[in-house]
């Protein structure tokens, strides 16, 4: 369980990993598109594709090791289990947000997001 302050601190601390995830995701998408269209890419070939996939999974695994729920990678969506007013919630961070600014009840999902 995370307090809101802990979730915010973790987002700030792990921001370099999240930025890496975004870069790797973009490189992988571009490489796959090039390979599908032309069979070659300035970003490499099959070996580089496999290396990017492995790096993407490694970053996601690193986030999981902090008990963060990675709900999506395009866009990056992170949830942090917590409690608000005696109820189980997920503190929610979405790619593009400067801070954790949302929460939702665990059973309501993304559609139940509310601003803090």
Short mmCIF file of C-alpha atoms in Angstrom, two decimals:
data_model
loop_
_atom_site.label_atom_id
_atom_site.label_comp_id
_atom_site.label_asym_id
_atom_site.label_seq_id
_atom_site.Cartn_x
_atom_site.Cartn_y
_atom_site.Cartn_z
CA UNK A 1 0.00 0.00 0.00
CA UNK A 2 1.22 3.45 -0.93
CA UNK A 3 0.31 6.80 0.53
CA UNK A 4 -0.22 9.52 -2.05
CA UNK A 5 3.10 11.07 -1.01
CA UNK A 6 4.91 7.75 -1.51
CA UNK A 7 3.35 7.27 -4.95
CA UNK A 8 4.40 10.79 -5.97
CA UNK A 9 7.91 10.22 -4.67
CA UNK A 10 8.21 6.94 -6.54
CA UNK A 11 7.03 8.51 -9.81
CA UNK A 12 9.67 11.21 -9.44
CA UNK A 13 12.38 8.73 -8.47
CA UNK A 14 11.61 6.29 -11.28
CA UNK A 15 11.06 8.95 -13.94
CA UNK A 16 14.33 8.04 -15.74
CA UNK A 17 13.09 4.43 -16.07
CA UNK A 18 9.71 5.59 -17.37
CA UNK A 19 11.44 7.91 -19.87
CA UNK A 20 13.56 4.96 -20.98
CA UNK A 21 10.42 2.86 -21.41
CA UNK A 22 8.94 5.56 -23.65
CA UNK A 23 12.14 5.79 -25.76
CA UNK A 24 12.44 2.01 -26.13
CA UNK A 25 8.74 1.73 -27.01
CA UNK A 26 9.15 4.35 -29.76
CA UNK A 27 12.34 2.75 -31.13
CA UNK A 28 10.70 -0.66 -31.17
CA UNK A 29 7.60 0.65 -32.98
CA UNK A 30 9.74 2.40 -35.59
CA UNK A 31 12.02 -0.59 -36.08
CA UNK A 32 9.06 -2.94 -36.52
CA UNK A 33 7.39 -0.59 -39.03
CA UNK A 34 10.62 -0.28 -41.04
CA UNK A 35 11.20 -4.02 -41.06
CA UNK A 36 7.61 -4.71 -42.11
CA UNK A 37 7.73 -2.11 -44.90
CA UNK A 38 11.28 -2.45 -46.20
CA UNK A 39 12.90 -5.41 -44.48
CA UNK A 40 15.59 -3.12 -43.07
CA UNK A 41 15.92 -0.18 -40.73
CA UNK A 42 18.49 2.35 -39.63
CA UNK A 43 17.70 1.06 -36.14
CA UNK A 44 18.87 -2.45 -37.02
CA UNK A 45 17.31 -5.79 -37.72
CA UNK A 46 15.87 -8.78 -35.93
CA UNK A 47 18.63 -8.89 -33.30
CA UNK A 48 18.01 -5.24 -32.38
CA UNK A 49 14.26 -5.86 -32.29
CA UNK A 50 14.78 -8.70 -29.80
CA UNK A 51 17.16 -6.53 -27.74
CA UNK A 52 14.60 -3.71 -27.60
CA UNK A 53 11.86 -6.15 -26.59
CA UNK A 54 14.08 -7.50 -23.82
CA UNK A 55 14.90 -3.99 -22.59
CA UNK A 56 11.21 -3.02 -22.60
CA UNK A 57 10.34 -6.08 -20.52
CA UNK A 58 13.25 -5.40 -18.15
CA UNK A 59 12.03 -1.86 -17.44
CA UNK A 60 8.46 -3.08 -16.86
CA UNK A 61 9.81 -5.79 -14.53
CA UNK A 62 11.78 -3.15 -12.63
CA UNK A 63 8.58 -1.15 -12.08
CA UNK A 64 6.78 -4.32 -10.92
CA UNK A 65 9.55 -4.89 -8.37
CA UNK A 66 8.43 -1.67 -6.69
CA UNK A 67 4.86 -3.06 -6.48
CA UNK A 68 3.69 -0.65 -9.16
CA UNK A 69 0.90 -1.92 -11.38
CA UNK A 70 1.78 -1.25 -15.01
CA UNK A 71 -1.62 -1.02 -16.70
CA UNK A 72 -0.34 0.10 -20.10
CA UNK A 73 2.76 1.05 -22.02
CA UNK A 74 1.22 3.03 -24.88
CA UNK A 75 0.54 5.35 -23.19
CA UNK A 76 2.32 4.44 -19.96
CA UNK A 77 -0.27 4.04 -17.21
CA UNK A 78 0.86 3.27 -13.67
CA UNK A 79 -1.30 2.48 -10.63
CA UNK A 80 -0.21 2.47 -7.01
CA UNK A 81 -2.45 0.62 -4.53
CA UNK A 82 -3.47 2.84 -1.65
CA UNK A 83 -6.31 3.94 0.56
CA UNK A 84 -8.44 7.07 0.61
CA UNK A 85 -11.15 7.73 3.16
CA UNK A 86 -11.02 4.09 4.29
CA UNK A 87 -11.52 2.73 0.78
CA UNK A 88 -9.09 0.84 -1.45
CA UNK A 89 -7.99 3.06 -4.32
CA UNK A 90 -5.32 3.20 -6.95
CA UNK A 91 -3.27 6.37 -7.23
CA UNK A 92 -3.03 6.82 -10.97
CA UNK A 93 -0.26 8.31 -13.14
CA UNK A 94 -0.67 8.63 -16.91
CA UNK A 95 2.11 9.44 -19.37
CA UNK A 96 2.15 13.19 -19.84
CA UNK A 97 1.14 13.95 -16.25
CA UNK A 98 3.74 15.87 -14.28
CA UNK A 99 2.65 14.24 -11.02
CA UNK A 100 0.16 11.74 -9.58
CA UNK A 101 -3.04 13.77 -9.95
CA UNK A 102 -5.74 11.11 -10.15
CA UNK A 103 -7.14 8.19 -8.22
CA UNK A 104 -9.87 5.65 -8.75
CA UNK A 105 -11.50 2.97 -6.70
CA UNK A 106 -9.86 -0.35 -7.41
CA UNK A 107 -13.05 -1.89 -8.77
CA UNK A 108 -13.88 1.06 -11.08
CA UNK A 109 -10.77 1.10 -13.23
CA UNK A 110 -9.65 3.90 -15.52
CA UNK A 111 -13.23 4.96 -16.24
CA UNK A 112 -13.64 5.81 -12.55
CA UNK A 113 -10.66 8.18 -12.40
CA UNK A 114 -11.17 11.29 -10.34
CA UNK A 115 -8.89 14.27 -9.82
CA UNK A 116 -7.26 14.59 -6.43
#
